[in-house]
Structures are given as C-alpha cells and as structure tokens.
C-alpha cells in the first residue's frame, strides 16, 4: 500500500505544485557595484535559435562593458563549446581591452562548467 501511495504522489501534478520547496529563498536583489574603469567588468550572453546565415552562424555572443555599455556582437553557433566561447572572448575582447576583473553571465552550462 505504501508503494502505491508513493507512486500516486510522484505522478500527481497538484501534489507537485503544492509541495514546499526545501531551498532557501534567494532574498532581495542587490545592485552590483559600478566598475571604476571601462572593460574592468563585462557581461556575457549567448543568443541562440536564430536563423542560420549563409556562413553557418545561428547564434550571437554578446559581450557588454558594464560601465560604458559598449558591446561586441560576435557571430557563432549554438553548439559552441566553453573552449570556443573562451577563444572568442580572448580574440574579440581581451585582445582589444585587456583582461577583465570580472565576467558576469547567466547560468548557462557553458559559462558555469568549463569556462
């Protein structure tokens, strides 16, 4: 009987919606401090699922300076690995502006895993 109840509860949509989360809430959002110098801190995002161009690009890597809001838009593919992304950042940003102190990104596995 216990096994039947467990199976029912695991498959019940209403039970899953009403279940309390065991995770601590994130709290209030806090603004990030303003950088002191241009390109000291950058934000990185990958825009995917775009129409494929003649060159085969289907994504855009956006890199934005957090102070000046100057941006680099780099064509790439949505299957680009963390190593590919790192090479693009090195070639297109670090070569021109130097190494940033901080890189902000969303929680994409390419940015949180190997990069």
Short mmCIF file of N, CA and C in Angstrom, two decimals:
data_model
loop_
_atom_site.label_atom_id
_atom_site.label_comp_id
_atom_site.label_asym_id
_atom_site.label_seq_id
_atom_site.Cartn_x
_atom_site.Cartn_y
_atom_site.Cartn_z
N UNK A 1 0.82 -1.19 0.00
CA UNK A 1 0.00 0.00 0.00
C UNK A 1 0.87 1.26 0.00
N UNK A 2 1.95 1.26 0.78
CA UNK A 2 2.84 2.42 0.83
C UNK A 2 3.44 2.70 -0.54
N UNK A 3 3.79 1.65 -1.26
CA UNK A 3 4.37 1.82 -2.59
C UNK A 3 3.35 2.44 -3.54
N UNK A 4 2.08 2.03 -3.44
CA UNK A 4 1.03 2.60 -4.29
C UNK A 4 0.85 4.09 -4.00
N UNK A 5 0.87 4.45 -2.73
CA UNK A 5 0.72 5.86 -2.35
C UNK A 5 1.90 6.68 -2.88
N UNK A 6 3.09 6.13 -2.75
CA UNK A 6 4.29 6.84 -3.22
C UNK A 6 4.23 7.06 -4.74
N UNK A 7 3.80 6.05 -5.48
CA UNK A 7 3.68 6.17 -6.94
C UNK A 7 2.64 7.22 -7.29
N UNK A 8 1.50 7.21 -6.58
CA UNK A 8 0.44 8.18 -6.86
C UNK A 8 0.92 9.60 -6.60
N UNK A 9 1.57 9.83 -5.47
CA UNK A 9 2.02 11.17 -5.10
C UNK A 9 3.07 11.67 -6.10
N UNK A 10 3.98 10.80 -6.55
CA UNK A 10 5.01 11.21 -7.51
C UNK A 10 4.41 11.59 -8.85
N UNK A 11 3.28 11.01 -9.22
CA UNK A 11 2.67 11.29 -10.51
C UNK A 11 1.57 12.35 -10.43
N UNK A 12 1.26 12.84 -9.25
CA UNK A 12 0.18 13.81 -9.05
C UNK A 12 0.69 15.23 -9.33
N UNK A 13 0.11 15.89 -10.33
CA UNK A 13 0.52 17.25 -10.69
C UNK A 13 0.19 18.23 -9.58
N UNK A 14 -0.98 18.12 -8.98
CA UNK A 14 -1.38 19.03 -7.91
C UNK A 14 -0.47 18.87 -6.69
N UNK A 15 -0.05 17.64 -6.41
CA UNK A 15 0.86 17.41 -5.28
C UNK A 15 2.20 18.10 -5.53
N UNK A 16 2.68 18.03 -6.77
CA UNK A 16 3.97 18.65 -7.10
C UNK A 16 3.89 20.17 -7.03
N UNK A 17 2.75 20.74 -7.45
CA UNK A 17 2.59 22.20 -7.39
C UNK A 17 2.51 22.69 -5.96
N UNK A 18 1.87 21.93 -5.09
CA UNK A 18 1.68 22.36 -3.72
C UNK A 18 2.82 22.01 -2.78
N UNK A 19 3.79 21.27 -3.27
CA UNK A 19 4.90 20.83 -2.42
C UNK A 19 5.77 22.02 -2.04
N UNK A 20 6.13 22.10 -0.77
CA UNK A 20 7.00 23.16 -0.31
C UNK A 20 8.43 22.91 -0.78
N UNK A 21 9.10 23.98 -1.15
CA UNK A 21 10.49 23.87 -1.57
C UNK A 21 11.39 23.79 -0.34
N UNK A 22 12.42 22.97 -0.42
CA UNK A 22 13.38 22.85 0.68
C UNK A 22 14.55 23.80 0.50
N UNK A 23 14.53 24.58 -0.58
CA UNK A 23 15.61 25.51 -0.84
C UNK A 23 15.35 26.84 -0.15
N UNK A 24 16.41 27.48 0.29
CA UNK A 24 16.30 28.79 0.91
C UNK A 24 15.96 29.80 -0.18
N UNK A 25 15.05 30.73 0.11
CA UNK A 25 14.69 31.73 -0.88
C UNK A 25 15.88 32.63 -1.17
N UNK A 26 15.90 33.18 -2.37
CA UNK A 26 17.03 33.97 -2.81
C UNK A 26 17.19 35.29 -2.09
N UNK A 27 16.14 35.83 -1.51
CA UNK A 27 16.23 37.12 -0.85
C UNK A 27 16.04 38.26 -1.83
N UNK A 28 16.27 39.46 -1.35
CA UNK A 28 16.09 40.64 -2.18
C UNK A 28 17.26 40.79 -3.15
N UNK A 29 16.95 41.33 -4.32
CA UNK A 29 18.00 41.59 -5.29
C UNK A 29 18.85 42.76 -4.82
N UNK A 30 20.13 42.66 -5.02
CA UNK A 30 21.06 43.72 -4.64
C UNK A 30 21.74 44.23 -5.91
N UNK A 31 21.82 45.55 -6.08
CA UNK A 31 22.51 46.06 -7.27
C UNK A 31 24.00 45.75 -7.22
N UNK A 32 24.57 45.52 -8.39
CA UNK A 32 26.01 45.28 -8.47
C UNK A 32 26.75 46.62 -8.37
N UNK A 33 27.93 46.63 -7.77
CA UNK A 33 28.69 47.88 -7.71
C UNK A 33 29.11 48.32 -9.11
N UNK A 34 29.21 49.63 -9.29
CA UNK A 34 29.60 50.18 -10.58
C UNK A 34 31.11 50.04 -10.74
N UNK A 35 31.57 49.50 -11.87
CA UNK A 35 33.02 49.37 -12.09
C UNK A 35 33.70 50.74 -12.17
N UNK A 36 34.98 50.78 -11.87
CA UNK A 36 35.73 52.04 -11.90
C UNK A 36 36.28 52.37 -13.28
N UNK A 37 36.62 51.36 -14.06
CA UNK A 37 37.25 51.57 -15.36
C UNK A 37 36.48 50.84 -16.45
N UNK A 38 36.54 51.36 -17.69
CA UNK A 38 35.92 50.64 -18.80
C UNK A 38 36.54 49.26 -18.98
N UNK A 39 35.73 48.29 -19.29
CA UNK A 39 36.11 46.91 -19.56
C UNK A 39 36.74 46.21 -18.35
N UNK A 40 36.56 46.79 -17.16
CA UNK A 40 37.01 46.13 -15.93
C UNK A 40 36.09 44.96 -15.60
N UNK A 41 34.80 45.13 -15.90
CA UNK A 41 33.81 44.07 -15.71
C UNK A 41 32.98 43.97 -16.98
N UNK A 42 32.75 42.74 -17.43
CA UNK A 42 31.95 42.53 -18.63
C UNK A 42 30.82 41.56 -18.33
N UNK A 43 29.77 41.67 -19.12
CA UNK A 43 28.70 40.67 -19.04
C UNK A 43 28.66 39.94 -20.38
N UNK A 44 28.38 38.65 -20.31
CA UNK A 44 28.42 37.77 -21.48
C UNK A 44 27.10 37.03 -21.58
N UNK A 45 26.56 36.96 -22.78
CA UNK A 45 25.34 36.19 -23.00
C UNK A 45 25.38 35.61 -24.41
N UNK A 46 24.73 34.49 -24.57
CA UNK A 46 24.68 33.81 -25.86
C UNK A 46 23.23 33.80 -26.33
N UNK A 47 22.97 34.44 -27.47
CA UNK A 47 21.63 34.47 -28.05
C UNK A 47 21.57 33.34 -29.07
N UNK A 48 20.68 32.38 -28.87
CA UNK A 48 20.62 31.18 -29.71
C UNK A 48 19.29 31.08 -30.44
N UNK A 49 19.17 30.03 -31.24
CA UNK A 49 17.97 29.71 -32.03
C UNK A 49 17.63 30.83 -33.02
N UNK A 50 18.66 31.36 -33.67
CA UNK A 50 18.47 32.35 -34.71
C UNK A 50 18.47 31.66 -36.07
N UNK A 51 17.93 32.29 -37.10
CA UNK A 51 18.01 31.69 -38.44
C UNK A 51 19.47 31.53 -38.86
N UNK A 52 19.78 30.45 -39.53
CA UNK A 52 21.15 30.17 -39.96
C UNK A 52 21.53 31.09 -41.12
N UNK A 53 22.71 31.73 -41.00
CA UNK A 53 23.19 32.61 -42.07
C UNK A 53 23.88 31.78 -43.15
N UNK A 54 24.27 32.44 -44.23
CA UNK A 54 24.98 31.75 -45.31
C UNK A 54 26.31 31.18 -44.82
N UNK A 55 26.91 31.85 -43.82
CA UNK A 55 28.19 31.39 -43.27
C UNK A 55 28.02 30.26 -42.26
N UNK A 56 26.78 29.96 -41.88
CA UNK A 56 26.52 28.88 -40.94
C UNK A 56 26.34 29.32 -39.50
N UNK A 57 26.32 30.62 -39.24
CA UNK A 57 26.12 31.11 -37.87
C UNK A 57 24.65 31.02 -37.49
N UNK A 58 24.36 30.60 -36.26
CA UNK A 58 22.97 30.56 -35.78
C UNK A 58 22.85 31.08 -34.35
N UNK A 59 23.89 31.80 -33.89
CA UNK A 59 23.87 32.37 -32.54
C UNK A 59 24.76 33.62 -32.52
N UNK A 60 24.55 34.45 -31.51
CA UNK A 60 25.37 35.65 -31.33
C UNK A 60 25.87 35.68 -29.89
N UNK A 61 27.17 35.81 -29.73
CA UNK A 61 27.77 36.01 -28.41
C UNK A 61 27.82 37.51 -28.17
N UNK A 62 27.13 37.98 -27.12
CA UNK A 62 27.13 39.40 -26.80
C UNK A 62 28.00 39.62 -25.57
N UNK A 63 28.90 40.57 -25.69
CA UNK A 63 29.80 40.91 -24.59
C UNK A 63 29.67 42.42 -24.38
N UNK A 64 29.29 42.82 -23.16
CA UNK A 64 29.00 44.22 -22.88
C UNK A 64 29.85 44.70 -21.71
N UNK A 65 30.46 45.88 -21.87
CA UNK A 65 31.17 46.52 -20.77
C UNK A 65 30.12 47.04 -19.79
N UNK A 66 30.26 46.69 -18.52
CA UNK A 66 29.25 47.09 -17.54
C UNK A 66 29.28 48.58 -17.24
N UNK A 67 30.40 49.26 -17.47
CA UNK A 67 30.48 50.70 -17.18
C UNK A 67 29.98 51.53 -18.35
N UNK A 68 30.51 51.29 -19.54
CA UNK A 68 30.19 52.14 -20.69
C UNK A 68 29.03 51.62 -21.53
N UNK A 69 28.66 50.38 -21.35
CA UNK A 69 27.63 49.70 -22.14
C UNK A 69 28.05 49.49 -23.60
N UNK A 70 29.34 49.69 -23.90
CA UNK A 70 29.84 49.36 -25.23
C UNK A 70 29.75 47.85 -25.40
N UNK A 71 29.40 47.41 -26.60
CA UNK A 71 29.15 45.98 -26.79
C UNK A 71 29.90 45.43 -28.00
N UNK A 72 30.22 44.16 -27.92
CA UNK A 72 30.74 43.39 -29.05
C UNK A 72 29.71 42.30 -29.34
N UNK A 73 29.34 42.16 -30.60
CA UNK A 73 28.41 41.13 -31.02
C UNK A 73 29.16 40.20 -31.96
N UNK A 74 29.36 38.96 -31.54
CA UNK A 74 30.22 38.03 -32.25
C UNK A 74 29.38 36.87 -32.78
N UNK A 75 29.37 36.65 -34.10
CA UNK A 75 28.61 35.52 -34.63
C UNK A 75 29.26 34.20 -34.24
N UNK A 76 28.43 33.23 -33.92
CA UNK A 76 28.92 31.90 -33.54
C UNK A 76 27.81 30.89 -33.79
N UNK A 77 28.00 29.68 -33.30
CA UNK A 77 26.96 28.65 -33.42
C UNK A 77 26.44 28.30 -32.03
N UNK A 78 25.22 27.83 -31.97
CA UNK A 78 24.65 27.50 -30.67
C UNK A 78 25.27 26.24 -30.08
N UNK A 79 26.03 25.51 -30.87
CA UNK A 79 26.71 24.32 -30.36
C UNK A 79 28.14 24.63 -29.91
N UNK A 80 28.51 25.91 -29.87
CA UNK A 80 29.86 26.29 -29.46
C UNK A 80 30.13 25.81 -28.03
N UNK A 81 31.32 25.26 -27.84
CA UNK A 81 31.71 24.75 -26.51
C UNK A 81 32.24 25.89 -25.65
N UNK A 82 32.50 25.59 -24.39
CA UNK A 82 33.09 26.57 -23.48
C UNK A 82 34.44 27.03 -24.00
N UNK A 83 35.20 26.11 -24.57
CA UNK A 83 36.51 26.46 -25.12
C UNK A 83 36.36 27.40 -26.32
N UNK A 84 35.36 27.16 -27.16
CA UNK A 84 35.11 28.05 -28.30
C UNK A 84 34.74 29.45 -27.82
N UNK A 85 33.89 29.53 -26.81
CA UNK A 85 33.47 30.81 -26.25
C UNK A 85 34.67 31.54 -25.67
N UNK A 86 35.52 30.83 -24.94
CA UNK A 86 36.72 31.44 -24.35
C UNK A 86 37.63 32.00 -25.44
N UNK A 87 37.80 31.26 -26.53
CA UNK A 87 38.63 31.74 -27.64
C UNK A 87 38.05 33.02 -28.25
N UNK A 88 36.72 33.06 -28.40
CA UNK A 88 36.09 34.25 -28.96
C UNK A 88 36.28 35.46 -28.04
N UNK A 89 36.12 35.25 -26.73
CA UNK A 89 36.33 36.35 -25.78
C UNK A 89 37.77 36.82 -25.84
N UNK A 90 38.71 35.90 -25.91
CA UNK A 90 40.13 36.26 -25.99
C UNK A 90 40.42 37.05 -27.26
N UNK A 91 39.93 36.55 -28.39
CA UNK A 91 40.22 37.17 -29.69
C UNK A 91 39.52 38.52 -29.87
N UNK A 92 38.28 38.63 -29.41
CA UNK A 92 37.48 39.82 -29.71
C UNK A 92 37.45 40.87 -28.60
N UNK A 93 37.74 40.49 -27.36
CA UNK A 93 37.62 41.45 -26.26
C UNK A 93 38.95 41.64 -25.54
N UNK A 94 39.54 40.58 -25.05
CA UNK A 94 40.77 40.71 -24.27
C UNK A 94 41.89 41.28 -25.12
N UNK A 95 41.95 40.92 -26.38
CA UNK A 95 42.97 41.45 -27.29
C UNK A 95 42.87 42.98 -27.39
N UNK A 96 41.65 43.51 -27.36
CA UNK A 96 41.43 44.95 -27.52
C UNK A 96 41.41 45.72 -26.21
N UNK A 97 40.85 45.12 -25.17
CA UNK A 97 40.57 45.87 -23.94
C UNK A 97 41.31 45.36 -22.71
N UNK A 98 42.03 44.26 -22.80
CA UNK A 98 42.71 43.69 -21.65
C UNK A 98 41.83 42.70 -20.92
N UNK A 99 42.41 42.08 -19.89
CA UNK A 99 41.71 41.05 -19.13
C UNK A 99 40.78 41.72 -18.11
N UNK A 100 39.49 41.39 -18.12
CA UNK A 100 38.57 41.97 -17.13
C UNK A 100 38.77 41.35 -15.75
N UNK A 101 38.42 42.12 -14.72
CA UNK A 101 38.48 41.59 -13.35
C UNK A 101 37.33 40.64 -13.07
N UNK A 102 36.20 40.87 -13.75
CA UNK A 102 35.02 40.03 -13.51
C UNK A 102 34.26 39.82 -14.81
N UNK A 103 33.71 38.62 -14.96
CA UNK A 103 32.86 38.29 -16.10
C UNK A 103 31.53 37.80 -15.53
N UNK A 104 30.46 38.51 -15.85
CA UNK A 104 29.12 38.14 -15.40
C UNK A 104 28.39 37.42 -16.52
N UNK A 105 27.63 36.40 -16.17
CA UNK A 105 26.87 35.67 -17.18
C UNK A 105 25.61 35.09 -16.55
N UNK A 106 24.72 34.62 -17.42
CA UNK A 106 23.59 33.85 -16.91
C UNK A 106 24.13 32.49 -16.50
N UNK A 107 23.29 31.62 -16.09
CA UNK A 107 23.75 30.33 -15.55
C UNK A 107 23.87 29.26 -16.64
N UNK A 108 24.18 29.64 -17.86
CA UNK A 108 24.38 28.68 -18.94
C UNK A 108 25.50 27.72 -18.57
N UNK A 109 25.31 26.45 -18.89
CA UNK A 109 26.31 25.44 -18.51
C UNK A 109 27.66 25.69 -19.17
N UNK A 110 27.65 26.35 -20.32
CA UNK A 110 28.94 26.67 -20.95
C UNK A 110 29.74 27.65 -20.11
N UNK A 111 29.05 28.55 -19.41
CA UNK A 111 29.74 29.55 -18.59
C UNK A 111 30.04 29.04 -17.19
N UNK A 112 29.18 28.21 -16.64
CA UNK A 112 29.39 27.74 -15.27
C UNK A 112 30.26 26.50 -15.20
N UNK A 113 30.34 25.74 -16.27
CA UNK A 113 31.09 24.48 -16.24
C UNK A 113 32.56 24.63 -16.51
N UNK A 114 32.93 24.67 -17.78
CA UNK A 114 34.33 24.59 -18.17
C UNK A 114 35.01 25.93 -18.38
N UNK A 115 34.25 27.01 -18.54
CA UNK A 115 34.86 28.30 -18.86
C UNK A 115 35.60 28.83 -17.66
#
